[in-house]
Every structure is written in C-alpha cells, then in structure tokens.
Short mmCIF file of C-alpha atoms in Angstrom, two decimals:
data_model
loop_
_atom_site.label_atom_id
_atom_site.label_comp_id
_atom_site.label_asym_id
_atom_site.label_seq_id
_atom_site.Cartn_x
_atom_site.Cartn_y
_atom_site.Cartn_z
CA UNK A 1 132.35 81.69 130.15
CA UNK A 2 133.43 85.34 129.86
CA UNK A 3 130.90 87.83 128.07
CA UNK A 4 132.08 89.22 124.74
CA UNK A 5 133.18 92.99 125.62
CA UNK A 6 131.89 96.04 123.87
CA UNK A 7 135.36 96.83 122.72
CA UNK A 8 135.45 93.40 120.62
CA UNK A 9 132.08 94.07 119.14
CA UNK A 10 133.21 97.65 118.16
CA UNK A 11 136.16 96.02 116.53
CA UNK A 12 134.01 93.73 114.40
CA UNK A 13 131.74 96.48 113.62
CA UNK A 14 134.14 99.10 112.31
CA UNK A 15 134.51 97.57 108.96
CA UNK A 16 130.85 98.45 108.37
CA UNK A 17 131.98 102.12 107.92
CA UNK A 18 134.28 101.88 104.80
CA UNK A 19 131.81 99.26 103.40
CA UNK A 20 129.16 101.52 103.68
CA UNK A 21 131.05 104.35 102.31
CA UNK A 22 131.72 102.36 99.24
CA UNK A 23 128.05 101.38 98.95
CA UNK A 24 126.49 104.71 98.89
CA UNK A 25 128.51 106.34 96.07
CA UNK A 26 127.71 103.27 93.94
CA UNK A 27 124.17 103.32 94.63
CA UNK A 28 123.22 106.92 94.88
CA UNK A 29 126.11 109.36 93.83
CA UNK A 30 127.78 107.63 90.85
CA UNK A 31 124.57 107.80 88.66
CA UNK A 32 124.13 111.35 88.95
CA UNK A 33 128.10 111.97 88.99
CA UNK A 34 128.48 110.36 85.38
CA UNK A 35 125.34 111.61 83.89
CA UNK A 36 125.27 115.01 85.48
CA UNK A 37 128.89 115.96 85.77
CA UNK A 38 130.53 113.78 83.25
CA UNK A 39 127.99 113.91 80.67
CA UNK A 40 127.08 110.14 80.14
CA UNK A 41 123.60 109.74 78.80
CA UNK A 42 121.09 109.01 81.65
CA UNK A 43 119.63 105.92 79.67
CA UNK A 44 123.07 104.69 78.99
CA UNK A 45 124.21 105.18 82.51
CA UNK A 46 121.20 103.13 83.66
CA UNK A 47 121.90 100.27 81.35
CA UNK A 48 125.56 100.02 82.41
CA UNK A 49 124.52 99.94 86.08
CA UNK A 50 122.02 97.26 85.31
CA UNK A 51 124.45 95.05 83.32
CA UNK A 52 127.37 95.45 85.82
CA UNK A 53 125.04 94.60 88.79
CA UNK A 54 123.74 91.55 86.83
CA UNK A 55 127.15 90.36 86.27
CA UNK A 56 128.08 90.88 89.98
CA UNK A 57 124.89 89.27 91.27
CA UNK A 58 125.23 85.69 90.31
CA UNK A 59 128.78 85.56 91.70
CA UNK A 60 127.59 85.80 95.24
CA UNK A 61 126.53 82.27 95.79
CA UNK A 62 130.02 81.27 94.35
CA UNK A 63 131.90 83.71 96.67
CA UNK A 64 129.89 82.41 99.55
CA UNK A 65 130.75 78.98 98.74
CA UNK A 66 134.33 79.65 98.43
CA UNK A 67 134.26 81.30 102.05
CA UNK A 68 132.72 78.16 103.51
CA UNK A 69 135.46 76.18 101.93
CA UNK A 70 138.32 78.24 103.65
CA UNK A 71 136.40 77.91 106.67
CA UNK A 72 138.08 80.79 108.72
CA UNK A 73 141.36 81.13 107.04
CA UNK A 74 140.32 84.44 105.90
CA UNK A 75 143.19 86.84 106.41
CA UNK A 76 144.33 86.85 102.63
CA UNK A 77 140.76 86.96 101.62
CA UNK A 78 140.10 90.31 103.46
CA UNK A 79 143.30 91.96 102.30
CA UNK A 80 142.65 90.96 98.77
CA UNK A 81 139.14 92.37 98.81
CA UNK A 82 140.20 95.61 100.54
CA UNK A 83 142.97 96.13 97.80
CA UNK A 84 140.53 95.72 94.73
CA UNK A 85 137.77 97.88 96.52
CA UNK A 86 140.30 100.70 97.24
CA UNK A 87 141.57 100.73 93.85
CA UNK A 88 138.07 100.59 92.24
CA UNK A 89 136.89 103.25 94.48
CA UNK A 90 139.77 105.72 93.02
CA UNK A 91 138.71 104.63 89.51
CA UNK A 92 135.05 105.28 89.93
CA UNK A 93 135.71 108.81 90.94
CA UNK A 94 138.68 109.57 88.70
CA UNK A 95 137.95 107.90 85.21
CA UNK A 96 141.02 108.42 83.05
CA UNK A 97 138.94 109.36 79.90
CA UNK A 98 137.50 112.75 78.82
CA UNK A 99 133.72 113.35 79.42
CA UNK A 100 133.40 113.37 75.40
CA UNK A 101 134.41 109.89 74.90
CA UNK A 102 130.88 108.38 75.82
CA UNK A 103 131.72 104.77 74.85
CA UNK A 104 135.00 104.62 76.68
CA UNK A 105 133.43 106.46 79.79
CA UNK A 106 130.50 103.79 79.66
CA UNK A 107 133.10 100.85 79.26
CA UNK A 108 135.37 102.49 82.01
CA UNK A 109 132.45 102.83 84.57
CA UNK A 110 131.41 99.18 83.78
CA UNK A 111 134.67 97.86 84.53
CA UNK A 112 135.02 99.77 87.78
CA UNK A 113 131.53 98.86 88.95
CA UNK A 114 132.29 95.13 88.38
CA UNK A 115 135.48 95.53 90.27
CA UNK A 116 133.84 97.31 93.12
CA UNK A 117 130.92 95.02 93.22
CA UNK A 118 133.18 91.79 93.27
CA UNK A 119 135.42 93.41 95.95
CA UNK A 120 132.48 94.66 98.07
CA UNK A 121 130.94 91.31 97.90
CA UNK A 122 133.98 89.44 99.05
CA UNK A 123 134.26 91.52 102.05
CA UNK A 124 130.65 91.87 102.98
CA UNK A 125 129.71 88.17 102.60
CA UNK A 126 132.67 87.25 104.66
CA UNK A 127 131.75 89.85 107.19
CA UNK A 128 128.21 89.02 107.67
CA UNK A 129 129.18 85.29 108.04
CA UNK A 130 131.75 86.30 110.81
CA UNK A 131 128.95 88.34 112.65
CA UNK A 132 126.54 85.26 112.32
CA UNK A 133 129.28 83.04 113.87
CA UNK A 134 129.91 85.41 117.01
CA UNK A 135 129.34 83.92 120.24
CA UNK A 136 128.20 86.20 123.07
CA UNK A 137 130.14 84.19 125.61
CA UNK A 138 128.11 83.84 128.67
CA UNK A 139 125.26 85.60 127.04
CA UNK A 140 122.66 84.14 124.57
CA UNK A 141 123.33 83.49 120.90
CA UNK A 142 120.70 85.95 119.92
CA UNK A 143 122.25 88.62 122.07
CA UNK A 144 125.68 87.96 120.23
CA UNK A 145 123.58 88.53 116.86
CA UNK A 146 122.03 91.63 117.81
CA UNK A 147 125.23 93.18 119.41
CA UNK A 148 127.32 92.42 116.20
CA UNK A 149 124.39 93.78 114.02
CA UNK A 150 124.25 97.05 116.10
CA UNK A 151 127.97 97.85 115.92
CA UNK A 152 128.20 96.98 112.30
CA UNK A 153 125.22 98.80 111.23
CA UNK A 154 125.94 101.77 113.50
CA UNK A 155 129.56 102.32 111.95
CA UNK A 156 127.88 101.73 108.57
CA UNK A 157 125.52 104.68 109.21
CA UNK A 158 128.33 106.86 110.22
CA UNK A 159 130.07 105.64 107.00
CA UNK A 160 127.05 106.66 104.86
CA UNK A 161 126.94 110.12 106.56
CA UNK A 162 130.47 110.73 105.63
CA UNK A 163 129.76 109.33 102.20
CA UNK A 164 126.86 111.55 101.66
CA UNK A 165 128.30 114.88 103.00
CA UNK A 166 131.80 114.71 101.63
CA UNK A 167 131.03 114.28 97.92
CA UNK A 168 128.18 116.88 98.12
CA UNK A 169 130.55 119.39 99.48
CA UNK A 170 133.37 118.70 96.96
CA UNK A 171 130.57 118.92 93.96
CA UNK A 172 129.88 122.47 95.38
CA UNK A 173 133.37 123.48 95.11
CA UNK A 174 135.21 125.06 92.18
CA UNK A 175 135.50 122.84 89.15
CA UNK A 176 139.44 123.28 89.18
CA UNK A 177 139.69 121.64 92.60
CA UNK A 178 137.43 118.57 91.74
CA UNK A 179 139.95 116.09 90.69
CA UNK A 180 142.35 116.78 93.76
CA UNK A 181 139.52 116.72 95.93
CA UNK A 182 138.10 113.45 94.82
CA UNK A 183 141.59 111.90 94.88
CA UNK A 184 141.98 113.09 98.50
CA UNK A 185 138.66 111.59 99.39
CA UNK A 186 139.48 108.30 97.59
CA UNK A 187 143.00 107.97 99.53
CA UNK A 188 141.35 108.88 102.82
CA UNK A 189 138.69 105.98 102.16
CA UNK A 190 141.51 103.49 101.43
CA UNK A 191 143.27 104.23 104.74
CA UNK A 192 139.99 103.92 106.64
CA UNK A 193 139.40 100.66 104.98
CA UNK A 194 142.93 99.27 105.86
CA UNK A 195 142.60 100.51 109.41
CA UNK A 196 139.14 98.62 109.59
CA UNK A 197 140.45 95.50 108.26
CA UNK A 198 143.61 95.49 110.59
CA UNK A 199 141.09 95.94 113.57
CA UNK A 200 138.87 93.34 112.52
CA UNK A 201 141.58 90.68 112.12
CA UNK A 202 143.25 91.66 115.32
CA UNK A 203 140.73 92.61 117.86
CA UNK A 204 137.38 91.24 116.96
CA UNK A 205 136.06 88.00 118.45
CA UNK A 206 137.66 84.99 116.53
CA UNK A 207 135.88 83.56 113.72
CA UNK A 208 134.00 80.38 114.90
CA UNK A 209 135.10 77.83 112.44
CA UNK A 210 132.75 74.92 111.84
CA UNK A 211 134.00 71.93 114.00
CA UNK A 212 131.18 69.90 113.34
CA UNK A 213 132.43 68.66 109.87
CA UNK A 214 135.67 67.85 108.73
CA UNK A 215 135.18 68.91 105.03
CA UNK A 216 132.58 71.57 103.69
CA UNK A 217 129.41 69.65 102.26
CA UNK A 218 129.03 69.90 98.55
CA UNK A 219 127.40 72.73 96.74
CA UNK A 220 124.49 70.38 95.55
CA UNK A 221 124.20 68.97 99.21
CA UNK A 222 124.11 72.71 100.70
CA UNK A 223 121.84 73.82 97.91
CA UNK A 224 119.32 71.00 98.88
CA UNK A 225 119.64 71.90 102.56
CA UNK A 226 118.94 75.57 101.86
CA UNK A 227 115.85 74.53 99.61
CA UNK A 228 114.38 72.34 102.27
CA UNK A 229 114.58 74.89 105.04
CA UNK A 230 111.09 76.34 105.15
CA UNK A 231 112.01 79.33 107.12
CA UNK A 232 114.82 80.45 104.62
CA UNK A 233 112.31 80.05 101.81
CA UNK A 234 109.55 81.99 103.50
CA UNK A 235 112.10 84.82 104.07
CA UNK A 236 113.58 85.34 100.92
CA UNK A 237 110.71 86.82 98.88
CA UNK A 238 109.70 89.53 101.48
CA UNK A 239 113.54 90.31 101.56
CA UNK A 240 113.86 90.49 97.98
CA UNK A 241 110.94 92.81 97.39
CA UNK A 242 111.91 94.96 100.49
CA UNK A 243 115.40 95.34 98.95
CA UNK A 244 113.77 96.58 95.74
CA UNK A 245 111.93 99.14 97.92
CA UNK A 246 115.17 100.54 99.26
CA UNK A 247 117.18 100.52 96.06
CA UNK A 248 114.79 102.56 93.66
CA UNK A 249 114.84 105.57 95.88
CA UNK A 250 118.57 105.25 96.74
CA UNK A 251 119.24 105.29 92.90
CA UNK A 252 116.75 108.16 92.22
CA UNK A 253 117.48 110.32 95.35
CA UNK A 254 119.67 113.03 94.01
CA UNK A 255 117.66 113.34 90.78
CA UNK A 256 114.58 113.69 92.78
CA UNK A 257 116.19 116.42 95.16
CA UNK A 258 117.83 118.34 92.21
CA UNK A 259 114.94 118.16 89.52
CA UNK A 260 111.78 117.36 91.36
CA UNK A 261 112.44 119.40 94.61
CA UNK A 262 114.58 121.80 92.80
CA UNK A 263 116.84 121.90 95.87
CA UNK A 264 120.48 120.72 94.90
CA UNK A 265 122.03 122.77 97.53
CA UNK A 266 120.24 120.89 100.30
CA UNK A 267 121.18 117.43 98.85
CA UNK A 268 123.92 117.00 101.41
CA UNK A 269 121.56 118.03 104.22
CA UNK A 270 118.95 115.55 103.18
CA UNK A 271 121.07 112.78 102.71
CA UNK A 272 122.78 113.53 106.25
CA UNK A 273 119.68 113.88 107.83
CA UNK A 274 118.41 110.66 106.38
CA UNK A 275 121.28 108.60 107.63
CA UNK A 276 121.63 110.47 110.97
CA UNK A 277 117.90 109.52 111.72
CA UNK A 278 118.81 106.01 110.94
CA UNK A 279 121.77 105.85 113.26
CA UNK A 280 119.44 107.42 115.77
CA UNK A 281 116.68 104.74 115.22
CA UNK A 282 119.15 101.72 115.10
CA UNK A 283 119.46 101.26 118.66
CA UNK A 284 115.80 101.74 119.05
CA UNK A 285 115.11 99.02 116.60
CA UNK A 286 117.61 96.69 118.36
CA UNK A 287 115.75 97.35 121.66
CA UNK A 288 112.39 96.90 120.00
CA UNK A 289 113.68 93.53 118.56
CA UNK A 290 114.65 92.27 121.88
CA UNK A 291 111.24 93.11 123.32
CA UNK A 292 108.88 92.17 120.57
CA UNK A 293 110.88 89.89 118.41
CA UNK A 294 113.12 90.77 115.25
CA UNK A 295 110.40 90.12 112.79
CA UNK A 296 107.74 92.05 114.49
CA UNK A 297 109.91 95.09 114.92
CA UNK A 298 111.02 94.83 111.13
CA UNK A 299 107.19 95.03 110.19
CA UNK A 300 106.71 98.09 112.26
CA UNK A 301 109.80 99.56 110.52
CA UNK A 302 108.17 98.83 107.23
CA UNK A 303 104.91 100.70 107.98
CA UNK A 304 106.84 103.83 109.06
CA UNK A 305 108.67 103.66 105.75
CA UNK A 306 105.50 103.23 103.78
CA UNK A 307 104.02 106.24 105.48
CA UNK A 308 107.28 108.28 104.82
CA UNK A 309 107.55 107.43 101.06
CA UNK A 310 103.73 107.80 100.32
CA UNK A 311 104.26 111.31 101.61
CA UNK A 312 107.05 112.09 99.57
CA UNK A 313 105.33 111.03 96.32
CA UNK A 314 103.14 114.00 96.61
CA UNK A 315 105.87 116.65 96.94
CA UNK A 316 107.19 119.07 94.52
CA UNK A 317 109.40 122.14 93.87
CA UNK A 318 110.11 124.04 97.17
CA UNK A 319 108.80 121.57 99.54
CA UNK A 320 112.07 121.71 101.43
CA UNK A 321 110.61 121.19 105.06
CA UNK A 322 108.14 118.52 104.04
CA UNK A 323 110.93 116.48 102.48
CA UNK A 324 113.25 116.98 105.73
CA UNK A 325 110.39 115.32 107.74
CA UNK A 326 110.22 112.63 105.04
CA UNK A 327 113.96 112.00 105.15
CA UNK A 328 113.93 111.82 109.09
CA UNK A 329 110.90 109.42 109.08
CA UNK A 330 112.45 107.20 106.36
CA UNK A 331 115.84 107.31 107.79
CA UNK A 332 114.16 105.97 111.16
CA UNK A 333 112.81 103.25 109.26
CA UNK A 334 115.88 102.37 107.64
CA UNK A 335 117.50 101.28 110.77
CA UNK A 336 115.14 98.37 110.92
CA UNK A 337 115.82 97.45 107.28
CA UNK A 338 119.66 97.49 107.99
CA UNK A 339 120.07 95.70 111.24
CA UNK A 340 117.12 93.11 111.53
CA UNK A 341 117.05 91.26 108.36
CA UNK A 342 120.50 89.83 108.87
CA UNK A 343 119.71 88.83 112.16
CA UNK A 344 116.58 87.03 111.03
CA UNK A 345 118.66 84.97 108.51
CA UNK A 346 121.42 84.29 111.27
CA UNK A 347 118.83 82.89 113.40
CA UNK A 348 118.04 80.73 110.67
CA UNK A 349 121.21 79.04 110.17
CA UNK A 350 122.55 76.32 112.16
CA UNK A 351 126.00 76.40 113.26
CA UNK A 352 126.89 73.16 111.50
CA UNK A 353 125.56 74.49 108.30
CA UNK A 354 127.49 76.59 105.63
CA UNK A 355 126.41 80.30 106.63
CA UNK A 356 128.59 82.01 103.93
CA UNK A 357 126.44 79.99 101.38
CA UNK A 358 123.21 81.21 102.98
CA UNK A 359 124.52 84.86 102.92
CA UNK A 360 125.63 84.32 99.31
CA UNK A 361 122.08 83.75 98.06
CA UNK A 362 121.06 86.71 100.38
CA UNK A 363 123.42 89.12 98.88
CA UNK A 364 122.54 87.75 95.45
CA UNK A 365 119.07 88.87 95.95
CA UNK A 366 120.05 92.34 97.38
CA UNK A 367 122.29 92.82 94.27
CA UNK A 368 119.34 91.58 91.79
CA UNK A 369 117.08 94.26 93.62
CA UNK A 370 119.86 96.94 92.94
CA UNK A 371 120.32 95.74 89.27
CA UNK A 372 116.47 96.05 88.71
CA UNK A 373 116.52 99.44 90.49
CA UNK A 374 119.02 100.65 87.63
CA UNK A 375 116.28 100.09 85.09
CA UNK A 376 114.27 102.96 86.58
CA UNK A 377 116.79 105.34 84.83
CA UNK A 378 116.08 104.31 81.08
CA UNK A 379 112.38 104.10 82.13
CA UNK A 380 112.35 107.72 83.29
CA UNK A 381 114.47 108.55 80.10
CA UNK A 382 111.52 106.86 78.38
CA UNK A 383 109.09 109.27 79.92
CA UNK A 384 110.95 112.33 78.60
CA UNK A 385 112.93 113.19 81.87
CA UNK A 386 116.14 114.61 81.49
CA UNK A 387 118.84 115.39 84.41
CA UNK A 388 119.09 119.14 84.96
CA UNK A 389 115.43 119.71 84.02
CA UNK A 390 112.36 120.54 85.98
CA UNK A 391 110.70 117.08 86.70
CA UNK A 392 107.07 116.27 86.36
CA UNK A 393 105.14 113.79 88.72
CA UNK A 394 106.59 110.70 86.89
CA UNK A 395 109.94 111.23 88.82
CA UNK A 396 107.68 111.45 92.06
CA UNK A 397 106.10 108.21 91.51
CA UNK A 398 108.73 106.36 90.34
CA UNK A 399 110.86 107.34 93.27
CA UNK A 400 108.51 107.03 95.99
CA UNK A 401 105.39 105.61 94.79
CA UNK A 402 106.60 102.42 93.31
CA UNK A 403 109.02 101.47 96.44
CA UNK A 404 105.76 101.84 98.53
CA UNK A 405 103.93 99.17 96.48
CA UNK A 406 107.00 96.80 96.84
CA UNK A 407 107.18 97.42 100.58
CA UNK A 408 103.62 96.99 100.97
CA UNK A 409 103.89 93.41 99.36
CA UNK A 410 106.86 92.63 101.52
CA UNK A 411 105.14 93.63 104.65
CA UNK A 412 102.10 91.44 103.64
CA UNK A 413 104.39 88.49 103.08
CA UNK A 414 106.13 88.68 106.51
CA UNK A 415 102.62 88.68 108.00
CA UNK A 416 102.27 85.07 106.94
CA UNK A 417 105.77 84.03 108.70
CA UNK A 418 105.22 82.52 112.13
CA UNK A 419 107.31 84.07 114.88
CA UNK A 420 108.49 83.44 118.32
CA UNK A 421 110.15 85.44 120.84
CA UNK A 422 113.57 84.02 119.88
CA UNK A 423 112.93 84.72 116.21
CA UNK A 424 111.41 83.12 113.03
CA UNK A 425 109.87 79.59 113.10
CA UNK A 426 111.29 77.20 110.47
#
C-alpha cells in the first residue's frame, strides 16, 4: 500500500490556518476590542462572552452526532460552515451600531459570537474527525494521526501569528482607516477560508467512511459506549482543566500587556513571539511523542507551561524582556497542548465507533472552558480593575496564577493514566 504523501497531509492541514485565525480574535482580541475600542463595559463584555459560549457549548455533541450520521458526505457541510464563519467574522469586526448604543452593541456581539462559534464548531468537529480517520497507507495508524496533527496545528500556528500581528497593526493606524482596514482583513480571511476548504475537499486524503455498520448507532447507544470507555473517561477531566488553564490567559492577554506591563505597543510582538515559539516547538513535541509516547510528552509540555506562567504572575510595569522570555517558553509548551490531546483521543477511538460524537463531547469541554474563562472579566471588574488604567497584582494572578493551579491539577490527573508506547491504555 502506498504511503500517504506529505502533500496530501499539507492539503488536509491547510484548513487549520483560517480556523485558527477565527479562533484567536474571538478568544483574545474581541474582548479587548469591544471594551477598549468600542466602549462596551468590561463586565457586560464578559457576561456576553460567557452566555454566548454556553449557548455554543452544548450544541457540539449534537453537531458531532449529525456528522456521524452523514458519514462522509461532508462537501455541503464544509461549504455551509465556511459561509457562516466568513460572514460572522466580518460582523464581529464591523458592527453596524455606534459605540454609544450599549445594549444593541452587546446584542450584536452575542449574535455574531453565536454564529461564529456555531460555524467554527461545524468545521472543526468535522475537520478533527477527518484527521482521526486518516490512514497512513503503508505506515502505522499512529503515524497518520501524528502526521495529520502536525500539519493541522502547524498551519494553525501560522494562522494565529497572522491573526495576532495584523489586527494589532490595524489598531495602531489612524482611526480614520480602521473600518476600511478591518473590512480588507475580513475579506482576506474569507478568501483564505474558501481556498482551504477547496484544497481539503479536492486534494486531502479521502475521508475514511465507517464501513463496519450500515447505520449509525443511536445516540443512546453511542453515549453508553462512551461512558463505558475507561480511557475516554480518564482523559476528559485533565483535558478540561488544562483547557481552562489555556483559556484564561488567552482571554486576558491583551489586558495584561496593556495595563499590567503597560506595554501596548509591544502587544503584536508578544503574541507573535508566543505563537512563533509554538510553531517551532510543534515538530519537537511530535518527535518527542514518537519517542516517549504522546501522553508523556504532553506532561512535559505542562511542566514547561507551569514554570512559564508562575514567572509571569510576578511581573509588573516595564518587565518587557522578562515577559518576552515567558511568551517564548509558554509558546513552546503550547505546541504540546495543540498537537497531542487530539491524537490521544484519536488513539482511543475504534474505527467502527462514532468518532465525531467523541469529538463533539471533546469540543464541548473545550468550549465550556472558554465560557468559564469569560467570567474572569466580571471577576476583575469586581476587583476594581478597569481597562486602560494601570493594573494591580490581581490582574497578574488571575492571568497567570489561576491557570497554573488548573494546569497543575490536570498534570496530576494525567499521572494516574497508564500509558504504553503506542498511547493510552483503556
């Protein structure tokens, strides 16, 4: 059997770029944009983020179930998700309401967030399921999983670099050019998304359909199977806690840079260094996973992240170089968080199961973590923090100290999971 070519893996991985471009603004830049640029109150912004994410969270298992039922007939699915995501991305950056209409602005943000989250989930769950079903040809199944993950997350990291640098540059330009620049950025995103979906459907390794069953198992049967899967149950709690540890600093990064470090002009450079370091670290974590096992490599990534963010909690105004080092170290650790957990899940899924249903539950927990991270904003508002003013140590500890605690608990839970060289035991 012929081995899957790198070009086929690259064709699969390209969609990771626009999906990451859409995820970064929603998680990192939109809260600061609406509260800092458009004048939406910090607490209200946080509650809108939380409620919109909660609405989105519980639809993921249903979307996963739907994808399993269509069993590979996904062309219309991908094009529909891409169209909705492109329109929502445009709407998030260019709300058709004035900054003084607080309630209308909040309602518009909620509507666009729900649309963006739904479309992103449609694409991402199907995309991860496709990757879980990639066959390496004459290579092992695990080689196929790692190859797909490496290209997907590598393209995704390039996407987040673009999404961290371009909006930061746009925000630094004269206010008169803001709308035109954001419109151009949104149109550019839409073109990249269309290209990536076309390449995926045309040139990526074919979606491996479920040939072992003529019909998709009922939702009750699938849910019973997932609950009985010991390895799956063991993996979910540390994944969820780790997702919270990543989501909180993602939500607060720009606030920390602007008001704790008081270095807004360095925001683009900090974010770019973080994601460039992740891009450099990604192949290193993949190589480590091949040598010592996926789960063991992920644990070492957690250790590095804990060290980096514990250091960040001690930083204050003017600590530019120290925070740059933190960004590089945390970025290197991010590569493990991006590439390895989906591979662990894919290793657990039998080919005759319903993989999209598993990924639906998986992404539900990721979305729930993001929803909970939105509560950090009203919590900081209750601690008298206001965007645009010098921040005290409370922001530093919520941004870095709290995530360290979550990640440490996740690490301890992972140490209780038995592993083999191939992956996770079930």
